[in-house]
Amino acid sequence: MCGISGIATKRLDLAELKSAIERMAQAIRHRGPDGLGFRCFAPPVTTQSVAIAHNRLAIIDVSPAGCEPMTNEDGTVWLVFNGEIYNFEELRARLESRGHRFHSHTDAEVIIHLYEEAGTACVKELEGIFAFSIIDLKRDLLFLARDPIGVKPLFYAITPDHFLFGSEIKALLASSVFTPAPNWHAVSDFFTYLYVPGPQTAFDGVKQLPPGHSLTLQLKNNSISLTRYWDVSRREDLESIPYGNLKSLIRETLATAVKRQLVSDVPLGVFLSGGIDSTIVTGLAKKENSDIHTYTLTLAGDEYHFFDETEKARAVSRHLRTEHFELPLEFPDLLEMLDLVEFFDQPFANPTCFLMHQLSQRAREHITVALCGAGGDELFAGYPRSSAVRLARRIAWLPRPLLHFGANALSLLRDSHQTPYLRRARKFLEGLDSDFFVQYANWTYFMNEDTKRRLLPAYLRNTSTGNASHSSVDVLRSAYAQSPLHDEDNRILEMDLKTFLVDNILDYTDRMSMATALEVRVPLLDTAFVEIILNAPFAYKIRNGESKALFVDAFEEFFPPKARNTPKRGFNAPLALWAGKLFDPYFDASTNAAHPLRRRLGDDVGAAWKDGILDLNFVQQLRLQHRTGKRDNAHELFACILFDVWWRKYIKKSQPVVHWHTGWS
């Protein structure tokens, strides 16, 4: 993987442009420590000045021939590329037969020559995970594209004088031509989801290029066209496919995907949790490469028993005979967790990001590429909420007063911070609603609109800002409505894939791995595999209460009994157990100038509630509920802290951004 950035400008002279693109590239240097290259173009070569930059993490063809920006034979097409193209060998052979000359063995160069053949439609033939930009000097345009699922990120911004893009928002900010301001709709959504749903971002004027889309900028007049080139299609032939035939198709398609994704000129391994998804990826990788290494993050201590995956992963490793590495997780340092804000650039409060960072950092001592099992839960209904949907349908006949009685009874019980079972049961009963999408959000996510009005009074109560009519649930409603699938339950899975997976799991996987210069690949999100599974009969996926039944049956030889028969735990941080030691010092330092951590946290710690953005009284209520066990509010409290860090670093600019230099005044 790598980092890319660029700028098209009407105003900057060549010296200013060169300085801006250098700052943008330096801001994301962590994504590519193996090389930094940039190139500037100015009139009359282009109708306005353009610059592109590339931070290289060398994976395929690590020689100097693989450096970017990269061009074609006559220097009229220039590329910067982040990702991997898995079918590049087949594409290269075809292109060479048509007379194209290659100067490297990279997958990146294939994109250039394919673009010469097919123009902007070239993206339809690429199989992989990618974000790239092409400057076409003949056509006087800038072309951007992002992979079909959205594994690799790409952001852009438009001002009256500039068009900017980058793998991370920090690249845009480092240009010094874009002034950050908050996007309050996105802030509201953050407190519901703990991430910002795309294509919006937390910055007004900055957007994500959606998955499966391309963008063309005509340099002459700055006109922009956004095109969807891929989406999940309905496959009627799969809706009634026999079970045995589907199992064979799954085995064949996923084995092909894993085999292609093992191609690397640098050391490669697999993240192994011992769960179903990572076990299958490991098993297929082992079939192709007998010397496969696996890596598991471990948590020691009886209180962490629910979250620790050591025994399952160890059992799978023994069964598959991999060389296995167990990487112990230490209790996190608060500032170390808070600094991760600088790799997201937006408020992001899924604490699993810290686990991914630790896993990536430790694994990077051994490998440069890792395969993981991301996507299996979305495709095969692996989350508890999939069972909750089915349970809600079965109990729909029960009188509402009886359900309310059950919810009230559970509210009297003290939350356990060691397991999530009571929290899930309470959320299920309290979350029942006649509007399915409100109900689903209540089960799956965090603050609803009423709660946010108490937390964000200055903005969500002000109808003049337009926020009063904004509902975060519309994100789910829209994703569901766009699905072409026939089966209602599969449409819900696709909704999760396009929201929870892309903007949460894939986002933290990319940011935390690239923060350590590690490339992570996701075989389960091969587009052919995704389309097959989302169209397959949902009844095959949950059988007799067992989730992922179809997936396990297809690869049963990979599973020792310990891995197959234990309940799903997921890759989750024990945040409720950490909350007291981690969060209390932050909140206490914000209200006590003499607190011993005040200097380390910054004199303006708590600026978000001191400035009246968040209501401190409500935050203190959340703290009290959590401390007394009335509610597990760990995620909500973490969200408040992370928002405060983001507010201070990016909006007020009162705290240093330690990992990159912005050039802000």
XYZ file of C-alpha atoms in Angstrom:
665
model
C 0.000 0.000 0.000
C 1.006 3.598 -0.342
C -0.231 7.149 0.001
C -1.274 9.460 -2.824
C -2.059 13.167 -2.967
C -2.555 15.906 -5.521
C -3.681 19.423 -6.236
C -5.002 21.307 -9.261
C -4.828 25.070 -8.900
C -5.680 28.274 -10.728
C -3.845 30.480 -8.256
C -0.542 28.995 -7.067
C 2.614 29.629 -9.076
C 4.988 26.751 -9.723
C 7.132 27.366 -6.647
C 4.069 27.570 -4.389
C 2.615 24.454 -6.003
C 5.832 22.514 -5.445
C 5.884 23.574 -1.788
C 2.232 22.606 -1.302
C 2.561 19.133 -2.818
C 5.680 18.442 -0.774
C 3.813 19.315 2.425
C 0.893 17.112 1.377
C 3.191 14.159 0.717
C 5.131 14.619 3.946
C 1.866 14.630 5.915
C 1.178 11.003 4.929
C 4.769 9.769 4.888
C 3.841 6.977 7.322
C 1.846 5.303 4.536
C 4.943 4.840 2.403
C 8.374 4.964 4.045
C 10.156 3.390 1.048
C 10.117 6.420 -1.200
C 8.552 9.802 -1.926
C 8.039 11.177 -5.405
C 6.099 14.060 -6.920
C 5.680 15.815 -10.235
C 4.294 19.218 -11.227
C 2.679 20.261 -14.510
C 1.985 23.835 -15.615
C 0.587 25.666 -18.670
C 0.864 25.185 -21.588
C 1.206 21.446 -20.827
C -2.081 21.670 -18.879
C -4.638 24.476 -18.777
C -4.029 24.911 -15.053
C -1.196 23.855 -12.787
C -1.370 20.325 -11.375
C 0.827 18.338 -8.998
C 0.684 14.715 -7.845
C 2.681 12.898 -5.180
C 3.296 9.321 -4.071
C 4.503 7.788 -0.810
C 5.792 4.308 -1.595
C 5.442 1.109 0.412
C 7.210 -1.337 -1.890
C 5.350 -4.666 -2.186
C 5.570 -5.830 -5.812
C 8.769 -5.071 -7.742
C 10.644 -3.321 -4.953
C 13.271 -2.040 -7.406
C 13.587 1.652 -8.378
C 11.590 0.809 -11.522
C 8.495 0.704 -9.327
C 8.770 4.310 -8.131
C 5.925 6.729 -8.797
C 4.619 9.002 -10.242
C 4.819 6.608 -13.177
C 4.195 7.344 -16.843
C 3.556 5.702 -20.205
C 5.946 5.513 -23.180
C 5.411 9.082 -24.414
C 4.939 10.804 -21.046
C 1.322 11.834 -21.639
C -0.325 9.723 -18.896
C 0.903 9.915 -15.288
C -0.228 7.762 -12.362
C -0.072 7.688 -8.562
C -1.533 4.526 -7.060
C -2.366 3.046 -3.661
C -3.346 -0.609 -3.390
C -2.962 -3.935 -5.162
C -4.319 -5.161 -8.510
C -4.773 -8.911 -8.215
C -5.381 -9.633 -11.913
C -2.457 -7.539 -13.132
C -0.570 -10.503 -14.639
C -3.468 -11.387 -16.955
C -4.005 -7.743 -17.876
C -0.306 -7.244 -18.543
C -0.101 -10.240 -20.888
C -3.033 -8.901 -22.896
C -1.616 -5.396 -23.056
C 1.830 -6.607 -24.111
C 0.213 -8.601 -26.916
C -1.263 -5.315 -28.124
C 2.152 -3.641 -28.276
C 2.410 -1.860 -24.903
C 5.936 -1.706 -23.477
C 6.475 -2.104 -19.725
C 9.434 -0.761 -17.765
C 8.658 -2.427 -14.408
C 7.003 -5.543 -13.018
C 4.520 -3.589 -10.888
C 0.757 -3.826 -10.924
C 0.633 -0.025 -11.031
C 2.025 0.183 -14.553
C -0.793 -2.035 -15.821
C -3.292 0.692 -14.903
C -1.498 3.225 -17.101
C -1.580 1.073 -20.226
C -5.089 -0.143 -19.556
C -6.154 3.514 -19.332
C -4.560 4.129 -22.736
C -6.741 1.357 -24.132
C -10.056 1.982 -22.368
C -9.900 5.509 -20.977
C -11.804 6.068 -17.747
C -13.627 2.747 -18.256
C -10.352 0.972 -17.413
C -11.427 0.798 -13.792
C -14.121 -1.763 -14.642
C -11.453 -4.347 -15.475
C -9.370 -3.949 -12.324
C -9.747 -6.579 -9.616
C -8.203 -5.499 -6.338
C -8.140 -2.877 -3.648
C -7.093 0.546 -4.817
C -7.284 4.300 -4.954
C -5.453 6.049 -7.769
C -5.207 9.219 -9.793
C -4.245 9.729 -13.420
C -3.261 12.948 -15.160
C -4.028 12.741 -18.883
C -2.105 15.520 -20.623
C -3.714 14.888 -24.022
C -7.264 15.111 -22.692
C -6.415 17.783 -20.116
C -8.081 15.954 -17.235
C -7.513 14.497 -13.790
C -9.081 11.096 -13.103
C -9.621 9.510 -9.662
C -10.967 6.052 -8.800
C -11.628 3.972 -5.675
C -12.021 0.193 -5.465
C -15.488 -1.416 -5.643
C -15.883 -2.253 -1.942
C -14.021 0.749 -0.497
C -11.032 -0.982 1.098
C -8.693 1.896 0.282
C -9.655 5.495 1.146
C -9.657 8.563 -1.067
C -10.717 12.085 -0.060
C -11.169 15.256 -2.070
C -12.085 18.914 -1.627
C -13.124 21.683 -3.982
C -12.517 25.390 -3.390
C -13.002 28.295 -5.815
C -9.314 28.097 -6.782
C -8.256 24.528 -6.029
C -9.101 20.850 -6.311
C -7.310 18.641 -3.790
C -7.203 14.901 -3.143
C -5.371 12.524 -0.847
C -5.366 9.121 0.827
C -5.980 10.887 4.130
C -7.584 14.205 4.997
C -4.373 15.416 6.608
C -2.818 15.655 3.141
C -5.494 18.149 2.101
C -5.087 20.170 5.278
C -1.309 20.249 4.918
C -1.641 22.034 1.565
C -2.364 25.293 3.463
C -4.957 26.246 0.831
C -7.858 24.639 2.666
C -9.157 25.938 6.004
C -10.842 23.273 8.155
C -14.321 23.892 9.553
C -16.673 21.381 11.200
C -19.475 19.633 9.343
C -22.176 19.491 12.028
C -24.298 16.860 10.316
C -21.252 14.603 10.333
C -20.600 15.419 13.990
C -24.151 14.395 14.814
C -23.727 11.141 12.892
C -20.470 10.444 14.702
C -22.199 10.347 18.079
C -24.640 7.779 16.719
C -22.206 5.531 14.854
C -18.840 6.365 16.536
C -17.559 6.910 12.991
C -18.467 9.397 10.262
C -20.488 7.734 7.467
C -19.265 8.527 3.968
C -19.294 10.250 1.624
C -19.374 13.117 4.121
C -16.519 13.831 6.517
C -16.217 15.818 9.738
C -14.828 18.729 7.703
C -17.140 20.988 5.761
C -16.119 20.818 2.110
C -14.171 17.534 2.292
C -15.754 14.376 0.893
C -14.862 10.746 0.434
C -14.977 9.320 -3.048
C -17.601 6.569 -2.585
C -16.633 2.928 -3.161
C -17.068 1.751 -6.730
C -16.932 5.307 -8.061
C -14.641 7.356 -10.241
C -14.302 11.131 -10.561
C -13.190 13.103 -13.598
C -12.043 16.722 -13.341
C -11.847 18.659 -16.616
C -8.927 21.002 -16.024
C -10.085 23.596 -18.570
C -13.304 24.506 -16.777
C -13.103 22.585 -13.455
C -16.248 20.608 -14.271
C -16.554 17.414 -12.254
C -18.381 14.192 -13.091
C -18.914 11.400 -10.571
C -19.561 7.922 -12.008
C -20.530 4.662 -10.331
C -18.692 1.911 -12.203
C -19.536 -1.069 -9.920
C -22.254 -2.182 -7.543
C -23.620 -5.473 -6.264
C -25.991 -6.913 -8.883
C -28.973 -9.142 -8.345
C -28.222 -12.735 -9.434
C -31.440 -14.670 -9.797
C -29.457 -17.818 -10.655
C -28.058 -17.798 -7.108
C -31.315 -17.134 -5.249
C -32.386 -20.768 -5.498
C -29.040 -22.510 -5.970
C -28.810 -25.961 -4.331
C -26.841 -26.037 -1.089
C -24.165 -28.414 -2.345
C -23.582 -26.422 -5.525
C -23.220 -23.231 -3.512
C -20.660 -24.823 -1.189
C -18.555 -25.840 -4.182
C -18.830 -22.361 -5.692
C -17.775 -20.764 -2.404
C -14.731 -23.034 -2.097
C -13.605 -22.384 -5.643
C -14.147 -18.613 -5.633
C -12.544 -17.920 -2.258
C -9.587 -20.228 -2.901
C -8.869 -18.249 -6.072
C -9.120 -14.946 -4.193
C -6.733 -16.059 -1.442
C -4.232 -17.473 -3.934
C -4.094 -14.174 -5.841
C -3.726 -12.164 -2.659
C -0.696 -14.160 -1.514
C 1.423 -12.625 -4.294
C 4.123 -10.490 -2.667
C 7.837 -9.761 -2.962
C 8.054 -9.074 0.798
C 7.236 -11.178 3.913
C 3.528 -12.014 4.346
C 1.368 -13.476 7.136
C -2.226 -13.849 8.350
C -4.051 -12.245 11.289
C -5.606 -15.215 13.098
C -8.256 -14.741 15.800
C -9.435 -18.335 15.792
C -12.861 -17.201 14.606
C -14.533 -18.603 11.526
C -13.420 -15.984 9.011
C -9.728 -15.798 9.884
C -9.560 -19.590 10.257
C -10.811 -20.097 6.701
C -8.450 -17.471 5.285
C -5.562 -19.109 7.161
C -6.526 -22.580 5.958
C -6.644 -21.500 2.321
C -3.374 -19.590 2.673
C -1.737 -22.651 4.206
C -2.827 -24.767 1.237
C -0.989 -22.395 -1.081
C 2.000 -21.664 1.143
C 3.181 -24.287 3.625
C 5.360 -21.698 5.405
C 2.551 -19.371 6.463
C 2.917 -17.329 9.676
C -0.053 -16.323 11.837
C -0.437 -13.533 14.416
C -2.847 -13.128 17.342
C -3.216 -10.293 19.853
C -3.636 -11.732 23.366
C -5.127 -10.279 26.574
C -3.993 -11.821 29.856
C -6.139 -11.878 33.018
C -9.380 -13.540 34.130
C -11.341 -10.303 33.754
C -10.523 -10.288 30.036
C -11.573 -13.895 29.429
C -14.513 -12.939 27.185
C -12.293 -10.794 24.936
C -9.203 -13.016 24.747
C -8.855 -15.176 21.628
C -5.620 -16.921 22.567
C -6.921 -20.455 23.043
C -9.043 -20.529 19.890
C -6.250 -19.115 17.749
C -3.726 -21.504 19.267
C -6.001 -24.479 18.551
C -6.459 -23.421 14.913
C -2.728 -22.854 14.469
C -1.960 -26.321 15.782
C -4.654 -27.838 13.572
C -3.408 -26.072 10.432
C 0.275 -26.281 11.442
C 1.198 -22.644 11.014
C 4.119 -20.881 12.640
C 2.193 -18.896 15.231
C 3.040 -15.681 17.085
C 1.097 -14.514 20.144
C 1.428 -10.773 20.712
C 0.482 -9.709 24.281
C -1.539 -6.509 24.659
C -0.501 -4.247 27.511
C -2.900 -1.913 29.310
C -3.075 1.137 27.039
C -1.567 4.482 27.825
C -4.274 7.149 27.533
C -2.220 9.511 25.401
C -1.170 6.680 23.121
C -4.839 5.971 22.411
C -5.698 9.629 21.949
C -2.858 10.174 19.494
C -4.561 7.747 17.115
C -6.952 10.610 16.271
C -4.172 11.972 14.097
C -4.253 8.929 11.838
C -8.025 9.216 11.297
C -8.203 13.042 11.034
C -11.854 12.703 12.059
C -13.510 11.765 15.330
C -13.437 7.949 15.436
C -14.335 6.102 18.630
C -14.401 2.391 17.891
C -11.777 1.238 20.417
C -10.946 -1.770 18.249
C -8.780 0.648 16.304
C -6.321 0.540 19.207
C -6.195 -3.263 19.025
C -5.590 -3.127 15.278
C -2.813 -0.600 15.757
C -1.106 -2.770 18.363
C -1.507 -5.914 16.263
C -0.173 -4.178 13.144
C 2.719 -2.568 14.980
C 3.858 -5.844 16.504
C 3.318 -7.912 13.355
C 5.241 -5.338 11.284
C 8.393 -6.488 13.061
C 8.036 -9.741 11.088
C 5.992 -9.031 7.941
C 5.047 -6.274 5.504
C 1.758 -7.776 4.238
C -1.050 -9.442 6.237
C -4.286 -11.127 5.194
C -7.304 -10.784 7.481
C -10.893 -12.056 7.674
C -12.743 -8.737 7.476
C -16.144 -8.934 5.773
C -17.266 -12.385 6.856
C -19.755 -11.117 9.423
C -21.445 -8.818 6.918
C -21.678 -11.513 4.243
C -22.689 -14.480 6.397
C -24.841 -12.814 9.099
C -22.258 -13.260 11.827
C -23.252 -10.370 14.073
C -25.731 -10.840 16.960
C -27.963 -8.207 15.377
C -28.763 -10.595 12.508
C -30.281 -12.971 15.038
C -31.994 -10.038 16.742
C -33.810 -9.150 13.502
C -35.170 -12.674 13.239
C -36.111 -12.793 16.948
C -37.983 -9.497 16.680
C -40.101 -10.921 13.872
C -40.951 -13.988 15.943
C -42.081 -11.991 18.991
C -43.956 -9.321 17.049
C -47.243 -10.797 18.292
C -46.359 -10.185 21.961
C -48.170 -7.255 23.629
C -46.025 -4.135 23.852
C -46.684 -3.683 27.600
C -45.153 -7.120 28.204
C -42.023 -6.193 26.259
C -41.778 -2.881 28.125
C -42.064 -4.802 31.393
C -39.132 -6.977 30.367
C -37.068 -3.933 29.428
C -37.847 -2.262 32.757
C -36.880 -5.414 34.631
C -33.520 -5.567 32.867
C -32.915 -1.877 33.591
C -32.822 -2.702 37.302
C -29.894 -5.082 36.835
C -26.300 -3.954 37.135
C -24.300 -4.078 33.901
C -21.369 -6.460 33.784
C -18.303 -4.835 32.303
C -16.727 -8.237 31.627
C -19.318 -9.486 29.091
C -21.797 -7.715 26.779
C -24.726 -10.105 27.186
C -26.882 -8.004 29.533
C -26.173 -4.855 27.532
C -27.255 -6.626 24.348
C -30.445 -7.967 25.932
C -31.360 -4.550 27.296
C -30.641 -2.819 23.991
C -32.767 -5.392 22.197
C -35.870 -4.843 24.337
C -35.444 -1.088 24.726
C -34.695 -0.688 21.029
C -37.860 -2.263 19.623
C -39.555 0.282 17.375
C -42.168 0.317 14.641
C -39.634 1.939 12.306
C -37.226 -0.878 11.424
C -34.262 1.422 10.753
C -34.680 3.244 14.065
C -34.912 -0.154 15.735
C -31.786 -1.432 13.965
C -29.823 1.670 14.918
C -30.970 1.296 18.538
C -29.602 -2.252 18.625
C -26.406 -1.712 16.700
C -25.222 1.783 17.466
C -25.228 4.356 20.230
C -26.867 7.757 20.742
C -30.286 8.400 19.217
C -31.595 11.827 18.233
C -33.128 12.541 21.663
C -29.882 11.698 23.453
C -27.854 13.847 21.065
C -30.122 16.811 21.713
C -29.053 16.582 25.339
C -25.375 16.175 24.469
C -25.178 18.756 21.649
C -27.712 21.407 22.658
C -26.084 24.351 20.931
C -26.426 22.758 17.495
C -29.157 20.141 17.458
C -31.690 22.478 19.088
C -30.987 25.308 16.697
C -33.423 24.924 13.811
C -31.749 27.749 11.908
C -28.716 25.507 11.289
C -30.855 22.869 9.637
C -29.676 20.231 12.086
C -33.074 19.782 13.702
C -34.384 17.922 10.646
C -31.282 15.762 10.288
C -31.626 12.128 11.368
C -28.600 9.858 11.438
C -30.818 6.839 10.800
C -31.273 8.074 7.232
C -27.793 6.700 6.512
C -29.150 3.174 7.008
C -32.432 3.905 5.271
C -30.634 5.154 2.168
C -28.173 2.236 2.000
C -31.016 -0.289 2.282
C -33.123 1.477 -0.357
C -30.286 1.341 -2.896
C -29.875 -2.435 -2.683
C -31.089 -4.375 -5.751
C -31.190 -7.698 -3.865
C -34.413 -9.721 -3.641
C -34.074 -11.192 -0.140
C -34.882 -8.740 2.646
C -32.289 -10.177 5.027
C -29.570 -10.061 2.380
C -30.444 -6.413 1.755
C -29.797 -5.770 5.453
C -26.415 -7.478 5.118
C -25.574 -5.289 2.128
C -26.666 -2.239 4.132
C -24.163 -3.232 6.829
C -21.467 -3.815 4.233
C -21.909 -0.334 2.761
C -22.016 1.436 6.132
C -20.578 -0.409 9.135
C -17.949 -2.316 7.168
C -16.692 0.431 4.859
C -16.641 3.432 7.182
C -15.821 1.593 10.396
C -13.983 -1.718 10.016
C -12.204 -1.042 6.725
C -11.424 2.492 7.816
C -9.665 1.518 11.025
C -7.996 -1.442 9.309
C -6.467 0.853 6.704
C -5.502 3.674 9.075
C -4.030 1.538 11.835
C -2.092 -0.772 9.521
C -0.802 2.060 7.352
C 0.222 3.975 10.463
C 2.790 1.200 10.862
C 3.503 0.806 7.109
C 1.796 -2.604 6.994
C -0.419 -3.643 4.085
C -3.586 -5.575 4.997
C -5.503 -7.534 2.366
C -9.098 -8.754 2.644
C -9.812 -11.885 0.553
C -13.437 -12.200 1.715
C -14.164 -8.891 -0.022
C -13.202 -10.109 -3.458
C -16.011 -8.667 -5.605
C -16.973 -11.989 -7.183
C -17.208 -13.600 -3.750
C -19.220 -10.687 -2.320
C -21.765 -10.853 -5.120
C -22.186 -14.618 -4.754
C -22.719 -14.554 -0.990
C -25.051 -11.550 -0.926
C -27.288 -13.252 -3.499
C -27.178 -16.715 -1.875
C -30.270 -17.837 0.078
C -30.167 -16.268 3.532
C -31.653 -19.432 5.042
C -28.321 -21.165 4.384
C -26.424 -18.631 6.511
C -28.174 -19.083 9.882
C -29.307 -22.617 10.629
C -30.717 -23.792 13.976
C -29.444 -20.609 15.563
C -25.888 -21.199 14.306
C -24.483 -18.232 12.399
C -22.255 -18.719 9.353
C -23.436 -22.326 9.034
C -22.891 -22.294 5.277
C -19.366 -20.892 5.569
C -18.280 -23.453 8.161
C -19.758 -26.333 6.174
C -17.869 -25.258 3.063
C -14.516 -25.446 4.864
C -15.143 -27.813 7.752
C -11.720 -29.453 7.428
C -10.053 -26.263 8.712
C -11.805 -26.315 12.097
C -10.729 -28.065 15.277
C -13.676 -28.556 17.701
C -12.481 -25.726 19.992
C -12.711 -23.173 17.182
C -16.008 -24.375 15.705
C -18.083 -24.794 18.843
C -17.187 -21.734 20.926
C -19.452 -18.639 20.785
C -18.540 -15.636 18.658
C -16.570 -12.973 20.480
C -15.256 -10.704 17.791
C -12.211 -8.483 17.754
C -13.285 -6.115 20.533
C -11.524 -4.040 23.168
C -12.565 -4.457 26.843
C -13.460 -0.779 26.940
C -15.909 -0.995 29.843
C -13.154 -2.512 32.002
C -10.655 0.119 30.926
C -13.005 3.084 31.276
C -12.358 4.002 34.911
C -8.566 4.106 34.699
C -8.514 5.593 31.209
C -11.359 8.078 31.091
C -11.711 9.469 34.609
C -8.303 11.221 34.519
C -9.259 12.964 31.274
C -12.585 14.271 32.552
C -11.157 15.172 35.954
C -8.244 17.070 34.398
C -10.703 19.088 32.312
C -12.354 20.504 35.456
C -9.328 20.661 37.772
C -6.425 22.917 36.812
C -4.258 21.285 39.482
C -4.769 17.746 38.180
C -1.397 15.970 37.741
C -2.211 15.025 34.136
C -3.278 18.529 33.135
C 0.049 19.383 31.519
C 0.269 16.134 29.563
C -3.312 16.393 28.343
C -3.077 20.115 27.538
C -4.310 23.210 29.311
C -7.428 23.342 27.170
C -8.432 19.739 27.880
C -12.234 19.612 27.801
C -12.516 22.524 25.366
C -15.465 20.817 23.667
C -17.604 21.237 26.805
C -15.971 24.469 27.914
C -16.850 25.938 24.508
C -20.433 24.752 24.913
C -20.294 22.177 22.117
C -20.957 19.244 24.459
C -23.086 19.556 27.601
C -20.838 18.758 30.585
C -23.759 18.022 32.913
C -25.006 15.334 30.573
C -21.506 13.905 30.198
C -21.254 13.693 33.990
C -24.563 11.803 34.075
C -23.124 9.264 31.627
C -20.061 8.899 33.857
C -22.176 8.314 36.960
C -24.333 5.699 35.227
C -21.246 3.836 34.100
C -19.460 4.021 37.446
C -22.483 2.666 39.330
C -23.152 -0.088 36.779
C -26.570 1.263 35.832
C -25.441 1.477 32.200
C -22.359 0.549 30.243
C -21.602 3.975 28.751
C -17.964 3.284 27.934
C -18.340 3.842 24.195
C -20.340 7.052 24.626
C -17.735 8.448 27.041
C -14.909 7.439 24.722
C -16.713 9.280 21.908
C -16.880 12.470 23.992
C -13.151 12.316 24.743
C -12.155 11.573 21.152
C -14.344 14.395 19.898
C -12.667 16.769 22.352
C -9.220 15.728 21.120
C -10.296 16.229 17.501
C -11.908 19.586 18.301
C -8.732 20.873 19.933
C -6.285 19.580 17.323
C -8.143 20.252 14.100
C -10.638 23.042 14.712
C -9.159 25.139 17.529
C -5.574 24.137 16.624
C -4.673 24.594 20.282
C -2.963 21.205 20.524
C -0.051 20.070 18.371
C -0.548 17.491 15.685
C 2.552 15.484 16.456
C 2.749 13.058 13.539
C 2.709 15.529 10.686
C 3.443 19.151 9.827
C 0.531 21.147 8.483
C 2.091 24.438 7.599
C -0.886 26.200 9.191
C -0.281 29.699 10.414
